[in-house]
Coordinates of C-alpha atoms and ligand atoms in Angstrom, one line a residue:
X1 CA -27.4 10.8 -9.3
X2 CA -25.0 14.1 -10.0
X3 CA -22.6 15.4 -8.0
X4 CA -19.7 18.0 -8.5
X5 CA -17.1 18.8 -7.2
X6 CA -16.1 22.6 -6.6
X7 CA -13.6 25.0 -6.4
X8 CA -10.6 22.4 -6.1
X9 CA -7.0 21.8 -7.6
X10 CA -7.5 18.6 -10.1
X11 CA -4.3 17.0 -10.5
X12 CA -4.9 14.1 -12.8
X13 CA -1.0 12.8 -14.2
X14 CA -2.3 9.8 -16.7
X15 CA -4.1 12.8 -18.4
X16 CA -2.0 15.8 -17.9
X17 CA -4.7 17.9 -16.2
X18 CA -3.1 19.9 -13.3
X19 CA -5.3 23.0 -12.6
X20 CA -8.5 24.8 -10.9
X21 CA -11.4 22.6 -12.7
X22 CA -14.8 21.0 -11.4
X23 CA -15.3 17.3 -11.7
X24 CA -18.7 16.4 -12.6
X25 CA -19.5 12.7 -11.4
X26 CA -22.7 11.2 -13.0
X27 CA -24.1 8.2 -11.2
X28 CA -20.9 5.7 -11.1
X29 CA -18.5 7.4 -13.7
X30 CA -16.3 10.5 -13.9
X31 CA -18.9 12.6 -16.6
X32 CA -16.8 15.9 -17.2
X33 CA -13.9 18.0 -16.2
X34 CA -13.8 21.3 -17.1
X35 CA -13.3 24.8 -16.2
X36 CA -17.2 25.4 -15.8
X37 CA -19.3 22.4 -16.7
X38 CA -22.3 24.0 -18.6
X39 CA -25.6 24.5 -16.2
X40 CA -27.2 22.0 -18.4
X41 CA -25.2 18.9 -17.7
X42 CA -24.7 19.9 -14.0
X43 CA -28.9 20.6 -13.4
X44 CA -29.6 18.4 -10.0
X45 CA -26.1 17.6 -9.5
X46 CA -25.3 17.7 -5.3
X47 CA -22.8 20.3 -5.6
X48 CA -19.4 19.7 -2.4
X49 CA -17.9 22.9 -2.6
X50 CA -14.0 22.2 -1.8
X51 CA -11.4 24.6 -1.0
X52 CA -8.8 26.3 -4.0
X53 CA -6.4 24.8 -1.8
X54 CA -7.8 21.2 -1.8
X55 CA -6.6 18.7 -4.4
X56 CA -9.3 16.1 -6.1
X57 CA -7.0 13.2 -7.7
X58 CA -7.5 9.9 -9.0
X59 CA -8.8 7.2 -6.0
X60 CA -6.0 6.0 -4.4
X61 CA -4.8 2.4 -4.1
X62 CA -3.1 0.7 -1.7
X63 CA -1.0 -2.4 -3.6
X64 CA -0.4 -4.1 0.1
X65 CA -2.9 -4.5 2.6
X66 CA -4.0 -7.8 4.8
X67 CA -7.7 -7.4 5.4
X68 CA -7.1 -11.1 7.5
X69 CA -10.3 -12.4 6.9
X70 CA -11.1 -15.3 6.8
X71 CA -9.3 -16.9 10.0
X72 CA -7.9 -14.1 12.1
X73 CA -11.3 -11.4 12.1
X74 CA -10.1 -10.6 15.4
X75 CA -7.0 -8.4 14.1
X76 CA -9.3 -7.0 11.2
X77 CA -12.5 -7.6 8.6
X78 CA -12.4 -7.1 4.8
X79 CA -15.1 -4.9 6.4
X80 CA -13.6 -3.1 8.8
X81 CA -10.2 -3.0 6.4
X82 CA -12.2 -1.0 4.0
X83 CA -13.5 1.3 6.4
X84 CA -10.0 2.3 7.7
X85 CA -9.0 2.2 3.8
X86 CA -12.0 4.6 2.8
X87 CA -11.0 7.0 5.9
X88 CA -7.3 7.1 5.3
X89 CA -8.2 8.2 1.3
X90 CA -7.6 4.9 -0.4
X91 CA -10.7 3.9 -3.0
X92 CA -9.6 0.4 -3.5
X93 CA -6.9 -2.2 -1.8
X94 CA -5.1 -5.2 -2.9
X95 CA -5.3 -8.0 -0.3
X96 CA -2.7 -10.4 0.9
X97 CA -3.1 -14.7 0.1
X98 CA -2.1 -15.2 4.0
X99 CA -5.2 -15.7 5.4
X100 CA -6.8 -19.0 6.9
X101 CA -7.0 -20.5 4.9
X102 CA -4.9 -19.2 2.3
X103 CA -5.9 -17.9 -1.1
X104 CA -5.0 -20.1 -2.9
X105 CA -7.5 -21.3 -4.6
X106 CA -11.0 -19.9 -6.3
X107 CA -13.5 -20.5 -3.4
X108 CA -11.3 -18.7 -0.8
X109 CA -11.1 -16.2 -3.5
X110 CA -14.6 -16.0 -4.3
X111 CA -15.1 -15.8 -0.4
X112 CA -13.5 -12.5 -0.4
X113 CA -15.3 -11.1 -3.6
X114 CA -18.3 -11.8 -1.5
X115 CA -17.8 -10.1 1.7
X116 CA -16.1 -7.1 -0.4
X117 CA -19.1 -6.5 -2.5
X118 CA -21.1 -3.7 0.3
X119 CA -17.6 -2.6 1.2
X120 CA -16.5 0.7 1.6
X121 CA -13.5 0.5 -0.7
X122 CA -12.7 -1.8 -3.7
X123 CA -11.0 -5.1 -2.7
X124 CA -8.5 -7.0 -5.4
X125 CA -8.0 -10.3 -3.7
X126 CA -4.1 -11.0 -4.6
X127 CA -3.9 -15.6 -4.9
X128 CA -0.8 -17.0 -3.7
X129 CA 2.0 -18.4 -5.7
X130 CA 2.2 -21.7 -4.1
X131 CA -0.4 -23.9 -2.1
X132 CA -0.8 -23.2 1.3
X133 CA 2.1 -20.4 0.1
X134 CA 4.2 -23.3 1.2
X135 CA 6.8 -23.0 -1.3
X136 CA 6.5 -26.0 -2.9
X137 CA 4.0 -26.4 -5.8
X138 CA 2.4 -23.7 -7.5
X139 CA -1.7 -23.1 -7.0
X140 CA -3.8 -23.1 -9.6
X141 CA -3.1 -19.8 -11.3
X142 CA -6.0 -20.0 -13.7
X143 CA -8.3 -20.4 -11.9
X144 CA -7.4 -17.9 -9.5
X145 CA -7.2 -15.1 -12.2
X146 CA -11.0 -16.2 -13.2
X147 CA -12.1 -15.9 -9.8
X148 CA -10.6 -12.4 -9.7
X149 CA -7.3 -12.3 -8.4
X150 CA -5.4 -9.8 -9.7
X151 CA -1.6 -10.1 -8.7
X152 CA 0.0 -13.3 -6.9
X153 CA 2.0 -13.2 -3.8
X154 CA 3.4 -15.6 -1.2
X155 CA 3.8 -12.7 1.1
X156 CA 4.4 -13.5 4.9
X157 CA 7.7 -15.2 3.0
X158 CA 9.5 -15.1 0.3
X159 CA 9.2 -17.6 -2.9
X160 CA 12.6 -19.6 -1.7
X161 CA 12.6 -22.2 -4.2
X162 CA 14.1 -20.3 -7.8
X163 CA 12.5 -23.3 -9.9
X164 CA 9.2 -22.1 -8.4
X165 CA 9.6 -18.6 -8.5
X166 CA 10.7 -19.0 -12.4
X167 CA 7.5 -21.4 -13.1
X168 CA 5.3 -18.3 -11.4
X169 CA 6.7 -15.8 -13.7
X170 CA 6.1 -18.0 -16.8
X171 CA 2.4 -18.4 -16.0
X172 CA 1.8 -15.5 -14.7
X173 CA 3.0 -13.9 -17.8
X174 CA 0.6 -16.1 -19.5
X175 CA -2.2 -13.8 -17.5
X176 CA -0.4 -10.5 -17.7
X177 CA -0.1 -11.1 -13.6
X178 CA 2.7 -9.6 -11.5
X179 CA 4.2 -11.6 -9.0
X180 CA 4.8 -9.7 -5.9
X181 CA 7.5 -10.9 -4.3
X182 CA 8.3 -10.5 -0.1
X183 CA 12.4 -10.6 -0.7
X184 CA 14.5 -12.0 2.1
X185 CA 16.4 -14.7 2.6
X186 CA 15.3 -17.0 5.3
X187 CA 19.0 -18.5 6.1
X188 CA 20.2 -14.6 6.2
X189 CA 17.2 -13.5 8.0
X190 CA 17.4 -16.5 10.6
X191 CA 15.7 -15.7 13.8
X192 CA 16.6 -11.9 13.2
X193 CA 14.1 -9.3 14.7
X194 CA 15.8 -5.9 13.6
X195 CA 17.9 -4.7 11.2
X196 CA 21.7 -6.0 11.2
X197 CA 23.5 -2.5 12.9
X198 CA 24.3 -0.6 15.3
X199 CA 21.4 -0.2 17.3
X200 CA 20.4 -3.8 17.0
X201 CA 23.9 -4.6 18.5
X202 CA 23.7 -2.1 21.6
X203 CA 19.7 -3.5 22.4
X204 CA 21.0 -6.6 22.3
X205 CA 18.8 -7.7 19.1
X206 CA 19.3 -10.6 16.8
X207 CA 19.7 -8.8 13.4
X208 CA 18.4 -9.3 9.4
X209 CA 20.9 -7.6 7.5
X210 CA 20.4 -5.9 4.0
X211 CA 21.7 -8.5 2.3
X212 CA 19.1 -10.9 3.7
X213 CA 16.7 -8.6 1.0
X214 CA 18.8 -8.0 -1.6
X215 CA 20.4 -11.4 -2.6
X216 CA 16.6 -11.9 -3.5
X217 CA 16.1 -9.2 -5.6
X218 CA 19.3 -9.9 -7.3
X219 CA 17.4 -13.5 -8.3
X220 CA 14.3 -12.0 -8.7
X221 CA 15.8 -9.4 -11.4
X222 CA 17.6 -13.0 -13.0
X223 CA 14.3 -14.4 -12.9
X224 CA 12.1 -11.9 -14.8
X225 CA 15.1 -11.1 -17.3
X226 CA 15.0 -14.7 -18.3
X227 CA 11.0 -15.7 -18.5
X228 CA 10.2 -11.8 -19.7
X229 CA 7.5 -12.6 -16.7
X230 CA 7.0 -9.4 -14.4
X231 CA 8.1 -9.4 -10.6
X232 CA 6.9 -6.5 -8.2
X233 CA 9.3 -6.0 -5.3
X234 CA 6.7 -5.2 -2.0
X235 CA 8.4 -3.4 1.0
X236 CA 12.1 -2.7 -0.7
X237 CA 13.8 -1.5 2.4
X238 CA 17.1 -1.3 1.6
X239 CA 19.6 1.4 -0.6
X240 CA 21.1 -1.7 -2.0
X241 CA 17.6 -3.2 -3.6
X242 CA 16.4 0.4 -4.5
X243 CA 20.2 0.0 -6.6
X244 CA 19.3 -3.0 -8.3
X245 CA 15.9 -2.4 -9.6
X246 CA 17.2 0.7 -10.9
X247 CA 19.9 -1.0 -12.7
X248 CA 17.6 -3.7 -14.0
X249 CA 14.7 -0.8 -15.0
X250 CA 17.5 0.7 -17.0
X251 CA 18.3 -2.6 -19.2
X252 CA 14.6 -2.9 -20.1
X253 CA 14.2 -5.8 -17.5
X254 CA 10.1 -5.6 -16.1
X255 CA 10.8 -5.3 -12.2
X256 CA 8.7 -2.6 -10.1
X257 CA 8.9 -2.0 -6.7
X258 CA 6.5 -0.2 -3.2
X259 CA 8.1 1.4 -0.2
X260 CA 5.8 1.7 2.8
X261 CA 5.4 5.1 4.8
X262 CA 7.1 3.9 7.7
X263 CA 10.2 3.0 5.6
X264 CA 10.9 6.4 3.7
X265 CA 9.6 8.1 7.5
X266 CA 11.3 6.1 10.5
X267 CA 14.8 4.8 11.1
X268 CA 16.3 2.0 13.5
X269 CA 17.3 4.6 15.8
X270 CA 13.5 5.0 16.9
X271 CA 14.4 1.8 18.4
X272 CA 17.1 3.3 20.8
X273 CA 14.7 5.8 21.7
X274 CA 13.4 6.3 25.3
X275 CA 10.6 4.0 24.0
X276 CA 12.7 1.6 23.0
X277 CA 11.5 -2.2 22.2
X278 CA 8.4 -0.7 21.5
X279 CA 6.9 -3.7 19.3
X280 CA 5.1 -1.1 17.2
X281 CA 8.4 -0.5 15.7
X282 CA 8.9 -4.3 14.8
X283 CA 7.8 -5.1 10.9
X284 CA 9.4 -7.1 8.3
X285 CA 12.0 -5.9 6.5
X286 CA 13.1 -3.6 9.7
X287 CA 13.2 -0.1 9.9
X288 CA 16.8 0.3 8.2
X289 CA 19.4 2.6 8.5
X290 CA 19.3 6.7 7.8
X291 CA 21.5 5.9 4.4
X292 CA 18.2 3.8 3.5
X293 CA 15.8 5.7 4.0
X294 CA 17.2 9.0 2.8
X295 CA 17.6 6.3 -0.9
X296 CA 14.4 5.3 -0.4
X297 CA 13.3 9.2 -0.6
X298 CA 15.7 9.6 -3.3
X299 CA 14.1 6.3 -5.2
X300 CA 10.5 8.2 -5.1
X301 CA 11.7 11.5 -5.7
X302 CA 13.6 10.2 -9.0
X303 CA 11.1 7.8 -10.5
X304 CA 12.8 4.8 -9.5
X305 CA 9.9 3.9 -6.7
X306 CA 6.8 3.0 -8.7
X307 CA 4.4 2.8 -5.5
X308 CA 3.7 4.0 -2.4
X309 CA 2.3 0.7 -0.6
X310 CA 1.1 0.6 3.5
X311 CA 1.7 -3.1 3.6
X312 CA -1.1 -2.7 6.6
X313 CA -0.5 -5.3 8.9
X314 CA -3.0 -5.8 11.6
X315 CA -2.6 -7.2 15.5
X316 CA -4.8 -7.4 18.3
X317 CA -3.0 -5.7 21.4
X318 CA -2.8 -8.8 23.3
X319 CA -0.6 -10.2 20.7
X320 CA 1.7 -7.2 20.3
X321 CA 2.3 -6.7 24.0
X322 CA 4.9 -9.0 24.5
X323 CA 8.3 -8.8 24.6
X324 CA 9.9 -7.6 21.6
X325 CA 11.9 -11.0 20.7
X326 CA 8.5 -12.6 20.5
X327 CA 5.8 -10.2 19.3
X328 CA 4.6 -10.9 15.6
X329 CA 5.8 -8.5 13.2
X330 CA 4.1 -5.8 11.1
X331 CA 2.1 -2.5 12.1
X332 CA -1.0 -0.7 10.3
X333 CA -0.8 1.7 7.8
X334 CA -4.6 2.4 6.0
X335 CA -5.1 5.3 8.5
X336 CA -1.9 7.0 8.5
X337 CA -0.3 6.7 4.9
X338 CA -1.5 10.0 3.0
X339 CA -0.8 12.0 5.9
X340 CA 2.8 10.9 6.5
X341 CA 3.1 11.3 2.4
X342 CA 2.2 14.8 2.3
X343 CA 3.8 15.5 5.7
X344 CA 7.1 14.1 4.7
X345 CA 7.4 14.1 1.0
X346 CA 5.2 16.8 -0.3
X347 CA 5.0 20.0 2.2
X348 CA 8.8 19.5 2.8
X349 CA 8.8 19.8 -1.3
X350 CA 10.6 16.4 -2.0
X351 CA 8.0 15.4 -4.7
X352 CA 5.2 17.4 -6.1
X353 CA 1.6 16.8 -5.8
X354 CA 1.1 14.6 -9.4
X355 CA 4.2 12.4 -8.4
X356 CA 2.3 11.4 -5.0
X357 CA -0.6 10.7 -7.4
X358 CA 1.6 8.2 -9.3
X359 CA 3.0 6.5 -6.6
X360 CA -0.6 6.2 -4.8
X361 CA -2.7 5.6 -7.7
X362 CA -1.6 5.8 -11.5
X363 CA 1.2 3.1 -10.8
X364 CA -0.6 0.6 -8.3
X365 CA -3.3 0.4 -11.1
X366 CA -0.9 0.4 -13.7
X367 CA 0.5 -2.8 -12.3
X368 CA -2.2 -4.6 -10.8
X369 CA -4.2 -3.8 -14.2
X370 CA -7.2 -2.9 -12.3
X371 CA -9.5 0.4 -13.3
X372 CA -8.3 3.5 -12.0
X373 CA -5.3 6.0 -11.6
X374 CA -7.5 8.2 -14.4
X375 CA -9.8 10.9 -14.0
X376 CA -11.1 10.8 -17.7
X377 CA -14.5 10.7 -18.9
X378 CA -16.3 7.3 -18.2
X379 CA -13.7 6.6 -15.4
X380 CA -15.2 4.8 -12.3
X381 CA -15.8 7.9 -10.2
X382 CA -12.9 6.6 -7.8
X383 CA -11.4 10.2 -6.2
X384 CA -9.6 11.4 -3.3
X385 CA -9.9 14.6 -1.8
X386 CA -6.5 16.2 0.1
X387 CA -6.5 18.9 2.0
X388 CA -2.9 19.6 2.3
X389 CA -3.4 22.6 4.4
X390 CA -4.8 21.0 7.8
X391 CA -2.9 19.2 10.6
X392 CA -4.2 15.8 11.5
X393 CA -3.0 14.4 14.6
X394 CA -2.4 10.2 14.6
X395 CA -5.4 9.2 17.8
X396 CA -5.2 5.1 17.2
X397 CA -8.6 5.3 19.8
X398 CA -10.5 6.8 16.7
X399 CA -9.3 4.2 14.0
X400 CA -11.7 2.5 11.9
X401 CA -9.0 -0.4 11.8
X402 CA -10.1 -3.3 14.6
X403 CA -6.0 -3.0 15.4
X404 CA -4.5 0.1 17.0
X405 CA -0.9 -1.3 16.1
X406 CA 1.2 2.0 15.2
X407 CA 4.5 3.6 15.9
X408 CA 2.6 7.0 15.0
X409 CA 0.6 7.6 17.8
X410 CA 0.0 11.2 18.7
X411 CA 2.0 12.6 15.3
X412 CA 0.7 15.6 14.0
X413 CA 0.9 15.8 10.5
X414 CA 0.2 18.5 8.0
X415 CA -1.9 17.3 5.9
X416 CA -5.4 15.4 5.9
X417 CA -7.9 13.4 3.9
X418 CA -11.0 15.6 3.4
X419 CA -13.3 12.8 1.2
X420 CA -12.9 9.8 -0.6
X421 CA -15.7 8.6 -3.0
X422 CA -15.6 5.1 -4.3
X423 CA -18.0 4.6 -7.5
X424 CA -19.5 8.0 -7.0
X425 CA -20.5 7.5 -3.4
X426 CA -19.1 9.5 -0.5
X427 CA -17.7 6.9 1.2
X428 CA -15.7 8.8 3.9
X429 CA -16.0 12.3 4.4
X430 CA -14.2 14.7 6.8
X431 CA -17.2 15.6 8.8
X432 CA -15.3 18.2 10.7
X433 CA -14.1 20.0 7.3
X434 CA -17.3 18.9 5.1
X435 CA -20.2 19.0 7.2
X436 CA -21.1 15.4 5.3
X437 CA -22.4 13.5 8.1
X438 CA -24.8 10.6 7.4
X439 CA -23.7 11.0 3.7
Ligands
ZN1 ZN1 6.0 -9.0 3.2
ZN2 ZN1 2.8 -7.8 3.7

């Protein structure tokens, strides 16, 4: 079947489109943008007819997400991951080795291909680096790449072991594979449960300093300068990191990096709030200081942050609602990503519109080498709608997510998802500003 898409702002970087246009979408595939597609090739299309102010972009995907299936389907589903991705805009998602078991091998992998094949969004299974993502020998990288894994990842930990980590990057490189690394150092970090500061000194919290991440992507950079092999840095956290990948981006050295929403948005001082020890505000790295965030901000503004990445990180309440010492760390991000984006970094003016796109589609495809990030004839038709002009308010009751885990409840944000169609299918659609329902 047709369908087009009316009346919106296309912005579409990879192919320098940036304008009013319609996008016709025939069956699976991106058919035509232009101006005014001729009545001819749009005959039968279903026409959604989109605000001037709305923008249609490129599907986006999330680089870090853990769907947690199989072994903990309590906290989430790669089905009912999908769902929250779809509603929060995100056409496809790349998901974490640390399930149970762990990916590691190709019939775990093949597991997940399985259960993602009627799901709402697009899963690339990530394998991990080392069995069990122990740390100690590496899995079988081969076979992972045939089974379809498209990145490799111990994350959960870092790859401690450099003799490892440099064997990764030399098969990997074999594949064209990133390996995505979760940088800190587990001496440095110790038992630490917030960043190393101020705050964590008057709560009374055991701290991670910076250098606990950047020591590791100081080795990482090593690493991929001397095996040519390419290392993704997930959840950089700290001004100090964002300084080294730049420096080792400008001597031609293949290092990218994500920050997550609640890194360039929050700061430790949420912690001091009258809220304080709320274990919503507990993920690893910590929320750092205001000098790091306001570099992470800088880092996407200028070109130095390839991706925009949730690292989505379910928990049943049970297991959050503890004290804050012992509660496990990480929060969910599918739901509330694009909103905080275009809250925080777009209306205020910080990037424009086709930056966000790179961040949140043409660079996560870019490096995981998965389809996508294009709006180009014969494209998957993988697109987001935004409708920057509506407030949103964060209501964790009405998630898709099985986990409610946020430090965002009851935001309002300007600016909301109004569809997201994955393979030309409305997959989510704002009922209350497309009158989709049952689509
Ligand atoms: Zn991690
Ligand atoms: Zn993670």
């Amino acid at each position: 079947m047709k369908r087009l898409l009316k009346g919106a702002r296309v912005v579409d970087p990879a192919n320098g489109v940036d304008g009013r246009f319609d996008v016709l979408i025939d069956g699976e595939r991106v058919a035509r943008v232009a101006a005014e597609v001729p009545a001819a090739e749009r005959a039968g299309a279903e026409t959604l007819e989109l605000k001037p102010e709305w923008i249609v972009c490129p599907g986006f995907i999330d680089m870090h997400v853990h769907l947690r299936e199989p072994g903990q389907e309590h906290k989430e589903t790669v089905a009912t991951g999908t769902a929250a991705a779809v509603a929060g805009g995100f056409t496809a998602v790349a998901c974490m080795p640390n399930t149970d078991p762990v990916n590691d091998n190709a019939s775990v992998t093949k597991f997940i291909v399985e259960r993602a094949a009627g799901a709402a969004a697009r899963v690339y299974p990530i394998g991990a680096v080392t069995k069990k993502s122990a740390g100690e020998q590496l899995a079988e990288i081969a076979d992972l790449r045939a089974a379809g894994c498209v990145a490799l990842s111990d994350d959960g930990r870092p790859v401690s072991n450099a003799l490892i980590l440099r064997r990764a990057l030399e098969y990997a490189r074999m594949f064209d594979l990133a390996v995505i690394d979760h940088c800190e150092d587990p001496a440095l970090k110790g038992e630490g449960v917030a960043h190393e500061g101020f705050v964590a000194s008057v709560l009374g919290l055991r701290g991670i300093p910076a250098a606990a991440e950047e020591v590791m992507v100081y080795r990482d950079v090593a690493l991929a300068e001397m095996t040519g092999g390419r290392v993704h840095i997930a959840h950089l956290s700290t001004r100090g990191a964002l300084r080294v990948v730049r420096e080792a981006r400008a001597r031609g050295i293949r290092v990218t990096c994500e920050v997550t929403p609640h890194h360039f948005t929050l700061t430790d001082e949420r912690l001091n709030a009258p809220l304080s020890y709320d274990t919503n505000l507990k993920m690893n790295p910590p929320l750092r200081e205001a000098a790091d965030r306001d570099a992470l901000v800088a880092g996407i503004a200028d070109g130095t942050v390839d991706a925009i990445a949730t690292d989505h990180a379910p928990h049943h309440y049970d297991e959050k609602h503890v004290e804050f010492d012992r509660a496990p760390f990480g929060i969910v991000g599918l739901e509330t990503a694009v909103s905080l984006a275009l809250d925080r970094l777009v209306q205020p003016g910080v990037i424009p519109v086709a930056r966000l796109v790179e961040l949140m589609s043409v660079n996560p495809a870019r490096i995981l080498r998965v389809p996508g990030g294009t709006l180009a004839p014969g494209a998957p038709a993988d697109v987001t709608v935004l409708a920057p002009d509506v407030e949103t308010t964060v209501d964790p009751g009405r998630f898709r997510s099985l986990s409610r885990n946020t430090p965002f409840a009851g935001w309002t944000l300007k600016g909301s998802v109004a569809a997201t169609i994955v393979g030309g299918r409305v997959a989510y659609a704002n009922t209350e500003l497309l009158g989709l329902a049952g689509r």
